Coordinates of C-alpha atoms and ligand atoms in Angstrom, one line a residue:
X1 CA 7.4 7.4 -70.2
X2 CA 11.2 8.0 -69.7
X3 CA 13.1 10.9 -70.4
X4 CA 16.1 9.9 -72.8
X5 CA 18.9 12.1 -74.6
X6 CA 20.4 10.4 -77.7
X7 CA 23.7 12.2 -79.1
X8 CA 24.2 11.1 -82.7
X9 CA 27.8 11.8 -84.0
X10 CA 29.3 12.8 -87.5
X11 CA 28.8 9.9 -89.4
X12 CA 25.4 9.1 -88.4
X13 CA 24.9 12.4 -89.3
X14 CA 26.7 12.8 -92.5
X15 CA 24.3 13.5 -94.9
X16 CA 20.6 14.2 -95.8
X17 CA 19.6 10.6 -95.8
X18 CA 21.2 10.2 -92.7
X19 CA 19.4 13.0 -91.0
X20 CA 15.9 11.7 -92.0
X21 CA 17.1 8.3 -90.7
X22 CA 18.0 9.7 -87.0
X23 CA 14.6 11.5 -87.6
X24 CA 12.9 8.6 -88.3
X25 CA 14.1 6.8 -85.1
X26 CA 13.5 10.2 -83.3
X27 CA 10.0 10.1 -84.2
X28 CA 9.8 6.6 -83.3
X29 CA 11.0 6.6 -79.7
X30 CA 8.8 10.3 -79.3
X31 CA 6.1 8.2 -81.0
X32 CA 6.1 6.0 -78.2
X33 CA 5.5 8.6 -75.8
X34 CA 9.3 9.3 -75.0
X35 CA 10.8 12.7 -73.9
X36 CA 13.5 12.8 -76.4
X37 CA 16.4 15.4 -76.4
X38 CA 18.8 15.1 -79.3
X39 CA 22.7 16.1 -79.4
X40 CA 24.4 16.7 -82.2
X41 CA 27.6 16.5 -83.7
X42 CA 28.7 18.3 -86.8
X43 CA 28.4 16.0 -89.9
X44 CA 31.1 14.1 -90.5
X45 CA 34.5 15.5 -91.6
X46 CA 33.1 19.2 -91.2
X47 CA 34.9 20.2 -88.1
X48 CA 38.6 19.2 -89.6
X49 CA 37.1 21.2 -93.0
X50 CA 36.5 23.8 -90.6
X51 CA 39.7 23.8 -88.5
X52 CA 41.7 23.8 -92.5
X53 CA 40.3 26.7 -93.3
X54 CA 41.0 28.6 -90.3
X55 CA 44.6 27.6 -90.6
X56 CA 44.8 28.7 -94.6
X57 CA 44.0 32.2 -93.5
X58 CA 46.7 32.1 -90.1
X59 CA 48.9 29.2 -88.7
X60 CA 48.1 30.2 -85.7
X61 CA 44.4 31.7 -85.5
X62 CA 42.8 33.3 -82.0
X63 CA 41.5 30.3 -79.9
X64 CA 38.5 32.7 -79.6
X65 CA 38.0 33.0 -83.6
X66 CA 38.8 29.3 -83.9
X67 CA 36.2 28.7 -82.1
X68 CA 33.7 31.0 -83.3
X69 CA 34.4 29.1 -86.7
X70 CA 34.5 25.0 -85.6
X71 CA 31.2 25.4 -84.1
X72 CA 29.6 26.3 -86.7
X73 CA 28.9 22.5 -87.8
X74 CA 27.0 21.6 -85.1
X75 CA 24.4 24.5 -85.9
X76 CA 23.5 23.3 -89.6
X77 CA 22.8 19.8 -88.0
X78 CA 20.9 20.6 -85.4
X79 CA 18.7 23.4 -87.9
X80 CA 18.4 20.0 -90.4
X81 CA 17.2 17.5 -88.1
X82 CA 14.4 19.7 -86.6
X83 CA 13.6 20.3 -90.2
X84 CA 13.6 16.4 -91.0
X85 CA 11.2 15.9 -88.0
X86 CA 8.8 19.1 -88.8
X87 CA 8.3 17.0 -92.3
X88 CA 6.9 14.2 -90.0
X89 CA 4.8 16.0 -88.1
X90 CA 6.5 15.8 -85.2
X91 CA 7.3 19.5 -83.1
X92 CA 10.4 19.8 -82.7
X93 CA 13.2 23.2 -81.6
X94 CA 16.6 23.8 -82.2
X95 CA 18.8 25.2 -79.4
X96 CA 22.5 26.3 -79.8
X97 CA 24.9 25.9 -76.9
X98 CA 24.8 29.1 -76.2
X99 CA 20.8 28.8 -76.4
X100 CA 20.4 26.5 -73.5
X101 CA 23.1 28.3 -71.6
X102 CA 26.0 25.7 -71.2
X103 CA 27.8 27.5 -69.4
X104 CA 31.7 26.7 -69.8
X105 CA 35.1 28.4 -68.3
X106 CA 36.7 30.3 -71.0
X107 CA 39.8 28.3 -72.4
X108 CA 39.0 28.1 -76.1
X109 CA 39.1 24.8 -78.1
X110 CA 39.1 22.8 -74.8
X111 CA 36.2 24.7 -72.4
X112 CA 35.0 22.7 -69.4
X113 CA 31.3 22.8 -68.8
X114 CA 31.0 24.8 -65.5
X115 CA 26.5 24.9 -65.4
X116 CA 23.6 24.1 -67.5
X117 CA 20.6 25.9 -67.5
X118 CA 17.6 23.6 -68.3
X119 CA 14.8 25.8 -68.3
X120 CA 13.8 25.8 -72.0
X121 CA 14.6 22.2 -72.8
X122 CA 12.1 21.2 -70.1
X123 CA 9.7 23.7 -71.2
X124 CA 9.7 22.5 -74.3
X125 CA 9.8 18.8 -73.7
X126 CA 6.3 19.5 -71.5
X127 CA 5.1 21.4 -74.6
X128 CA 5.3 18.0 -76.4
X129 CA 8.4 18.9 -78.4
X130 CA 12.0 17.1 -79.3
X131 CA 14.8 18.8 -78.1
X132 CA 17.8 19.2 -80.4
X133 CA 20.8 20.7 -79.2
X134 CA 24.3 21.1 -81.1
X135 CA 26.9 19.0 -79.1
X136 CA 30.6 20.5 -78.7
X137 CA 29.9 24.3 -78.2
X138 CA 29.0 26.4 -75.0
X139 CA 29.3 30.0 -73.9
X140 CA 31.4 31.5 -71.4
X141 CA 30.3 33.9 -68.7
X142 CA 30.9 37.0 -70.9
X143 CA 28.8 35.3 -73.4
X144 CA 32.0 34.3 -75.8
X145 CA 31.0 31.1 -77.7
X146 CA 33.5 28.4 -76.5
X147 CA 34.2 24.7 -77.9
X148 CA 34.7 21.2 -75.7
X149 CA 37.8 19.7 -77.5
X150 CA 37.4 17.2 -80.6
X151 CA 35.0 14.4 -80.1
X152 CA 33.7 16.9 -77.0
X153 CA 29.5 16.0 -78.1
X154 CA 29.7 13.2 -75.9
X155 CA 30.3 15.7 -73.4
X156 CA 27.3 17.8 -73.8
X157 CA 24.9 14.8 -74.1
X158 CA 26.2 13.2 -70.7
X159 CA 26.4 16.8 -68.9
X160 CA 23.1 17.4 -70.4
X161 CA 21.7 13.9 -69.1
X162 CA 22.8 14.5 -66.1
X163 CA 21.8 18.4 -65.8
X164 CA 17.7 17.6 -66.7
X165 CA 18.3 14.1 -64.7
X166 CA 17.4 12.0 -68.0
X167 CA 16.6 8.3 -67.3
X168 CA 19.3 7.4 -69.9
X169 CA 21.9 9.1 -72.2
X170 CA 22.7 7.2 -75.6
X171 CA 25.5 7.6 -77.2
X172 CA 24.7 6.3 -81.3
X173 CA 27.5 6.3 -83.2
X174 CA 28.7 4.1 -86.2
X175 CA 29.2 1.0 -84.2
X176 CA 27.7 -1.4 -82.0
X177 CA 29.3 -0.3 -79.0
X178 CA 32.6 -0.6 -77.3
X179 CA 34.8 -3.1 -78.1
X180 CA 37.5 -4.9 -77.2
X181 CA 40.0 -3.2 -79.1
X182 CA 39.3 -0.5 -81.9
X183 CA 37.3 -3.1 -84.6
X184 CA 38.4 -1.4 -87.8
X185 CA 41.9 -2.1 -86.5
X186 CA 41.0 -6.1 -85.5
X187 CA 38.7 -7.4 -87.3
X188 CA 38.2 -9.9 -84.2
X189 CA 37.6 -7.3 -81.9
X190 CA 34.8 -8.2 -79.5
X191 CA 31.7 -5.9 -78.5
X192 CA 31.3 -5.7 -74.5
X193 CA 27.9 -6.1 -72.7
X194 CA 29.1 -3.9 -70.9
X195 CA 32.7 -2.2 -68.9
X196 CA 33.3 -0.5 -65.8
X197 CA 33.7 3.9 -65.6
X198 CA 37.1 2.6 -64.5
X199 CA 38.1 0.7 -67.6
X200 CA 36.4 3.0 -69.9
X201 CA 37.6 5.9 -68.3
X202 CA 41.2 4.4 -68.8
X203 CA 40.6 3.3 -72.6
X204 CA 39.3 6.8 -73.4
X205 CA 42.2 8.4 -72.0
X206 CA 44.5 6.0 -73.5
X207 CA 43.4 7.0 -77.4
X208 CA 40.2 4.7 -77.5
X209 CA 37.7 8.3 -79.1
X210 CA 34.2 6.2 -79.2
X211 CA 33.9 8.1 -76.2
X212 CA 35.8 11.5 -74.9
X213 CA 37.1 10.8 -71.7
X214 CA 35.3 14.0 -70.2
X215 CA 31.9 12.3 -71.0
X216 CA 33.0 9.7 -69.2
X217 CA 34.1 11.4 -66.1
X218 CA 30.6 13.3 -66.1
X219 CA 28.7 10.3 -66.4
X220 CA 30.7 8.9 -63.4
X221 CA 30.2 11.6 -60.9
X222 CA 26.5 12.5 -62.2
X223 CA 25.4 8.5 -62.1
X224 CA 24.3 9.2 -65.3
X225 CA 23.3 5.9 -66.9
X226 CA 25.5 5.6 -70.3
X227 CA 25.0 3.3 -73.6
X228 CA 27.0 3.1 -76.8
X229 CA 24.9 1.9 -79.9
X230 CA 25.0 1.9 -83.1
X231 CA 22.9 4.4 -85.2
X232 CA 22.4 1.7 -88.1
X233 CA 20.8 -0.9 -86.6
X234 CA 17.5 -1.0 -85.5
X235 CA 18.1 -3.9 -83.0
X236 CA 20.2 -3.8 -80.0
X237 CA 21.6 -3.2 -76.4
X238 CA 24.9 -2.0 -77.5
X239 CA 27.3 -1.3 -74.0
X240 CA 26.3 -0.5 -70.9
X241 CA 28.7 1.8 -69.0
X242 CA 28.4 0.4 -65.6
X243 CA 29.7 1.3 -61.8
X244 CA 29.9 -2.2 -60.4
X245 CA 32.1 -5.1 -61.9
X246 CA 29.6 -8.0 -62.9
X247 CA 30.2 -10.0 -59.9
X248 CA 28.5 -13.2 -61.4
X249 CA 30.4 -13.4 -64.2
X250 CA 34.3 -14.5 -64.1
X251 CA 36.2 -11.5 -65.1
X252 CA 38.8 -11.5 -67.7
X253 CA 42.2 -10.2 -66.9
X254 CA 42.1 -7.9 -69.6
X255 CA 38.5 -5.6 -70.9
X256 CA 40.4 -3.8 -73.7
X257 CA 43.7 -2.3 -75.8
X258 CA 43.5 0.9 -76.8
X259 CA 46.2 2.3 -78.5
X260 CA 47.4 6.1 -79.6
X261 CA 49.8 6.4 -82.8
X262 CA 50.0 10.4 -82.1
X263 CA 52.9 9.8 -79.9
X264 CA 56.6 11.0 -80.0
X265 CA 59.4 10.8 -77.9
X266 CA 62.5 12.9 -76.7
X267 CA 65.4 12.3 -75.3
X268 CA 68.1 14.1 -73.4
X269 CA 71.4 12.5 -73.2
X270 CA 74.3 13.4 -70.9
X271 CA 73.1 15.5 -68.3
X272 CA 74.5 16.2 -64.7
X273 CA 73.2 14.1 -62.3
X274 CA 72.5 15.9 -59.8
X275 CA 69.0 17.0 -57.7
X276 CA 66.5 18.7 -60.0
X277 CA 67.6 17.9 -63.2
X278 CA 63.8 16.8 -64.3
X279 CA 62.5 19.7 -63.2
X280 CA 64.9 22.3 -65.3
X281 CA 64.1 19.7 -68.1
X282 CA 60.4 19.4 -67.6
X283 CA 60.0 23.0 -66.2
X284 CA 59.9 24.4 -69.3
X285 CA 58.1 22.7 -71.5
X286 CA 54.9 22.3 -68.9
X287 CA 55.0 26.2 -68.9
X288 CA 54.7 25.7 -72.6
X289 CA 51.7 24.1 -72.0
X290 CA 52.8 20.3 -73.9
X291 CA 51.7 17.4 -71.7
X292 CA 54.1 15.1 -70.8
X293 CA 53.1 11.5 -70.7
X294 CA 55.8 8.3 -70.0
X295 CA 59.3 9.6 -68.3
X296 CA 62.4 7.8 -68.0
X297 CA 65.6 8.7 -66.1
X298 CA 68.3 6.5 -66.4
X299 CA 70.6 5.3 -63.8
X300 CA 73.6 7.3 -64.2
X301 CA 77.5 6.8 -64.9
X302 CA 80.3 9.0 -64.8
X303 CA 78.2 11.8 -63.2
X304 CA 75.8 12.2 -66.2
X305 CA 72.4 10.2 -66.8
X306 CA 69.7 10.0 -69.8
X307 CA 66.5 11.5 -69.3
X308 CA 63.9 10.3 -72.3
X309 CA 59.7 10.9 -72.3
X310 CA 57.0 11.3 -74.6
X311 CA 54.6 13.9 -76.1
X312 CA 52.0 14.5 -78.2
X313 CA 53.3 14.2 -81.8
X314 CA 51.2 17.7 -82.5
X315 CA 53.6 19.3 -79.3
X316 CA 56.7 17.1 -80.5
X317 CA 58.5 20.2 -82.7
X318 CA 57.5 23.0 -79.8
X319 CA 59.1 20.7 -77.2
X320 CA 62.2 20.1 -79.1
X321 CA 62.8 23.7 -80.0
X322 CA 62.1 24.7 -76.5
X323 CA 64.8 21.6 -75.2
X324 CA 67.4 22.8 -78.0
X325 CA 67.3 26.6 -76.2
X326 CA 68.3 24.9 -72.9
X327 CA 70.3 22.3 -73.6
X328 CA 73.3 24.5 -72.9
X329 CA 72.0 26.0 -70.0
X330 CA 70.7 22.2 -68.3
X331 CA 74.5 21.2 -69.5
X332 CA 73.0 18.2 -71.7
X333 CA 75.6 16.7 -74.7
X334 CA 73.2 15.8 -77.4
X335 CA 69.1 16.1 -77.2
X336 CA 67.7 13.5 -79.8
X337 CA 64.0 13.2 -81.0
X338 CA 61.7 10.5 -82.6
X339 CA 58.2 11.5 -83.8
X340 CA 56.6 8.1 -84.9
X341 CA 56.5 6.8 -81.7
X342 CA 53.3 4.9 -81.0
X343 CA 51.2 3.9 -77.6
X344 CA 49.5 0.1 -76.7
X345 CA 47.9 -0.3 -73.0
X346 CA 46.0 -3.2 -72.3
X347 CA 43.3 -2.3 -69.7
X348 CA 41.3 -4.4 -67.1
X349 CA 40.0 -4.4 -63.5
X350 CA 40.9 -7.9 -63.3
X351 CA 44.6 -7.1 -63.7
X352 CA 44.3 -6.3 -60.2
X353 CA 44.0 -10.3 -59.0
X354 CA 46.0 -11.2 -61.5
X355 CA 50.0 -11.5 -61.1
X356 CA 51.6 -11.9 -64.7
X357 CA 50.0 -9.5 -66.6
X358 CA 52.5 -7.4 -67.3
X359 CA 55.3 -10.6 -67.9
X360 CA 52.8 -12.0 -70.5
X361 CA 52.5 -8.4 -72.4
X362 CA 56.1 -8.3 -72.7
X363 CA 56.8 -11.8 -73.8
X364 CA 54.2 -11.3 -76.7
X365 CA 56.1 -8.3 -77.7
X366 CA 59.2 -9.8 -77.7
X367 CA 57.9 -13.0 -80.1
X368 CA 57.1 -10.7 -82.4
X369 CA 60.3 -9.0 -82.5
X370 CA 58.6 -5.9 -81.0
X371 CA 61.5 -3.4 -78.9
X372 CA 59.7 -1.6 -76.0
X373 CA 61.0 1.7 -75.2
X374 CA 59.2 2.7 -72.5
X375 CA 56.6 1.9 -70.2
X376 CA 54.4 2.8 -67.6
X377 CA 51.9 1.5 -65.0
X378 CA 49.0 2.1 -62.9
X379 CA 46.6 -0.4 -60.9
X380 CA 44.7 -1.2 -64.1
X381 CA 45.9 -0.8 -67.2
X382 CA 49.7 -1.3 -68.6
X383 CA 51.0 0.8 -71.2
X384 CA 54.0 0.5 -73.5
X385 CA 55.4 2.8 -76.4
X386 CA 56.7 1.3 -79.4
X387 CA 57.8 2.2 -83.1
X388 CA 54.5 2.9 -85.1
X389 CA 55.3 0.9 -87.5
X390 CA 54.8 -2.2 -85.5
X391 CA 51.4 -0.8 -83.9
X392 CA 48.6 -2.7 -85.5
X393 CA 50.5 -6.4 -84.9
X394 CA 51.5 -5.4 -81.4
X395 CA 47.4 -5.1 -80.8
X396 CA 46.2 -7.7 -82.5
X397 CA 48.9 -9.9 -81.1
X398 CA 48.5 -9.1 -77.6
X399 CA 44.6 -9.0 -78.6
X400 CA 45.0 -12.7 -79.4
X401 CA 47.7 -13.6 -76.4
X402 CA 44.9 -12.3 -73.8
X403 CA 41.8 -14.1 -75.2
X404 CA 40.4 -11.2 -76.4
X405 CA 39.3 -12.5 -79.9
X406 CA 35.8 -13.4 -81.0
X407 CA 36.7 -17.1 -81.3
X408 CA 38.0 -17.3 -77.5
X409 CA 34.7 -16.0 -76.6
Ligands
ADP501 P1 31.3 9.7 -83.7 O1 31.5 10.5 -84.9 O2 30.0 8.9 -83.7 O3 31.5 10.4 -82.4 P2 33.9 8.5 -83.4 O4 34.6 8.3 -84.7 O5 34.2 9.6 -82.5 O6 32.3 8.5 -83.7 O7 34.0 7.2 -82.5 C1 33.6 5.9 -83.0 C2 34.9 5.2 -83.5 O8 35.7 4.9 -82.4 C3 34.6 3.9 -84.2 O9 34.3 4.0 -85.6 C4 35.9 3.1 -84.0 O10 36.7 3.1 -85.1 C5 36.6 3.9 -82.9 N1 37.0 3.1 -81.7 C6 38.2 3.1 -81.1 N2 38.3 2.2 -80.1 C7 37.1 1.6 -80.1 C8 36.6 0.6 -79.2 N3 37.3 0.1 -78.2 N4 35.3 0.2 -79.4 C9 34.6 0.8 -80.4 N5 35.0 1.7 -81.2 C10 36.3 2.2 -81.1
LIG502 N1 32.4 17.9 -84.3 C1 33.3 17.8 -83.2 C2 34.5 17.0 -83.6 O1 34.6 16.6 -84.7 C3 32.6 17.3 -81.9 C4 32.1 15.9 -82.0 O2 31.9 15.4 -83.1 O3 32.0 15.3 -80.9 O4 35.4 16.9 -82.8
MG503 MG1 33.2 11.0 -81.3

């Protein structure tokens, strides 16, 4: 008998028929004589529906009221399911976030999980009942219902894997399991046995979403044992999220490219010089709360230099505004924007023994007529930012330069 939770996400969910198939499988595994706990995401398209809505009534709603709304998809799955598997005849309880006690901090739309009482869900799994639980939502310690950030199920299944020490979390979603690039973008993208915290935890937070990067950080620190399969198939062992590199098998240089199209870019030109000049350009827009990713500072001439880095194309017209209000006091001549900027990084622990990397990204680029604008490094993954409009054939030709498609395999 193991102890499993299985997070099912928004397609898989999507509609009736979908819920009575993840019932079906429930029953199955519980069948078998399984503790099963179930997460559950909101079905599919329901939490941008939600997040409209909120926005038709004010542009700029209370991140409390926001999220007392975008939760609300998770509860109608989680009610429907334990419906779906009471028509089987199998026992089966509902439990909101707020239910089981997840207990988060209190920043709205993007709470951390902080505890998780598992009282009930074990008392109920002894009791001979399935667990379901809706994914993304928690409460804070004043008992305000808070939300994990989009794709933030993930989160609550690994935390909750980890919180009643489950043999195994699944992660089911609408593929196979990670591949080696994003397969409705290449077609010749490859699934993965399996990939290393590290990588995944670098494709996550590089704009691969088949898994939110916080789910991965849990599962890294809790040891929680992590798979990615597909909800639609009956047959397979989908990715293993592992700790240790595969030391039999010869690495490649490069696991994945993940890519992010939300990106934009800014750039000051003709400022002083001089000691802290990134800090009263960057000073103010971290206290507006925009994350800055890549940074450039060129070298200078005639006393003034060019400062350029990138945003999140949501933070792009903030940022701006907030760099237009200063420009006179940071003594910049002109401050010049472009908002269709995309992101490529190619990722891999393998990089690591492997000189060239970065040479052979570039010269693919450049083949294809593709300008880099900026880049950045760290020990395992390389990322560049490009015009969006050359995003897809920058992937699927470094895809192919790095041996990544299912031919080469
Ligand atoms: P769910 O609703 O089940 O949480 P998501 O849409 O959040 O599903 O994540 C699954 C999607 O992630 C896939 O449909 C795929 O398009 C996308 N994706 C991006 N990069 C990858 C990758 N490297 N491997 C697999 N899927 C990826
Ligand atoms: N429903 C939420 C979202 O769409 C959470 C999730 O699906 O993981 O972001
Ligand atoms: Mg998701």
């Amino acid at each position: 008998m193991a102890l499993i939770v299985q997070k099912y996400g928004g397609t898989s969910v999507g509609n009736p028929e979908r819920i009575k198939n993840v019932a079906r499988r429930v029953a199955k595994s519980h069948a078998k004589g399984d503790q099963m706990v179930i997460v559950l995401s909101a079905m599919s398209g329901e939490t941008n529906r939600l997040i409209a809505l909120a926005k038709e009534i004010s542009p700029n709603p209370s991140p409390r009221e926001l999220d007392v709304v975008i939760s609300t998809g998770e509860q109608v799955t989680i009610g429907l399911l334990c419906m779906a598997l009471e028509e089987m005849g199998v026992k089966a309880r509902s439990y909101t976030g707020g239910q089981v006690r997840i207990l988060t901090d209190d920043s709205f739309t993007k709470a951390r999980i902080l505890d998780i009482d598992g009282e009930n869900i074990r008392r109920d799994l002894d009791g001979g009942a399935v667990v379901v639980v809706a994914g993304f939502q928690g409460v804070d310690e004043a008992g305000n219902i808070t939300t994990l950030g989009r794709g933030g199920s993930d989160t609550t299944g690994v935390a909750l894997a980890a919180a009643i020490k489950a043999d195994e979390c699944q992660i089911y979603t609408d593929v196979d399991g990670v591949y080696t690039t994003d397969p409705r973008v290449v077609p010749e993208a490859r699934k993965l046995d399996t990939i290393t915290f590290e990588e995944m935890l670098e494709m996550a937070s590089l704009g691969s979403k088949v898994l939110q990067i916080r789910s991965v950080e849990f599962a890294g620190k809790y040891k929680v044992k992590l798979r990615v399969l597909s909800s639609f198939q009956e047959e397979g062992e989908g990715t293993l999220i592992t700790v240790e590199e595969d030391k039999n098998m010869e690495q490649p240089i490069i696991s994945g490219i993940a890519f992010n199209r939300d990106e934009a870019k800014i750039t000051v030109l003709g400022v002083p010089d001089k000691p802290g000049i990134a800090y009263q350009i960057l000073g103010p827009v971290a206290d507006a709360n925009v994350d800055v990713d890549m940074i450039i500072q060129n070298v200078g001439h005639d006393g003034t230099t060019d400062f350029s880095f990138t945003v999140n194309r949501p933070d792009y017209d903030k940022a701006m505004k907030i760099l237009e209000g200063v420009q006179s006091h940071i003594g910049a001549r002109q401050i010049q924007g472009d908002r269709t900027m995309a992101k490529v990084s190619i990722v891999g622990v393998g990089m690591r023994s492997h000189p060239g990397v970065a040479s052979r990204m570039f010269r693919t680029l450049a083949e294809e007529g593709i300008n880099i604008q900026m880049i950045s490094t760290s020990e395992i993954k390389i990322s560049v930012a490009i015009d969006e409009k050359y995003l897809e054939l920058a992937v699927r030709v470094l895809h192919r330069a790095f041996g990544l498609d299912q031919a080469a395999a």
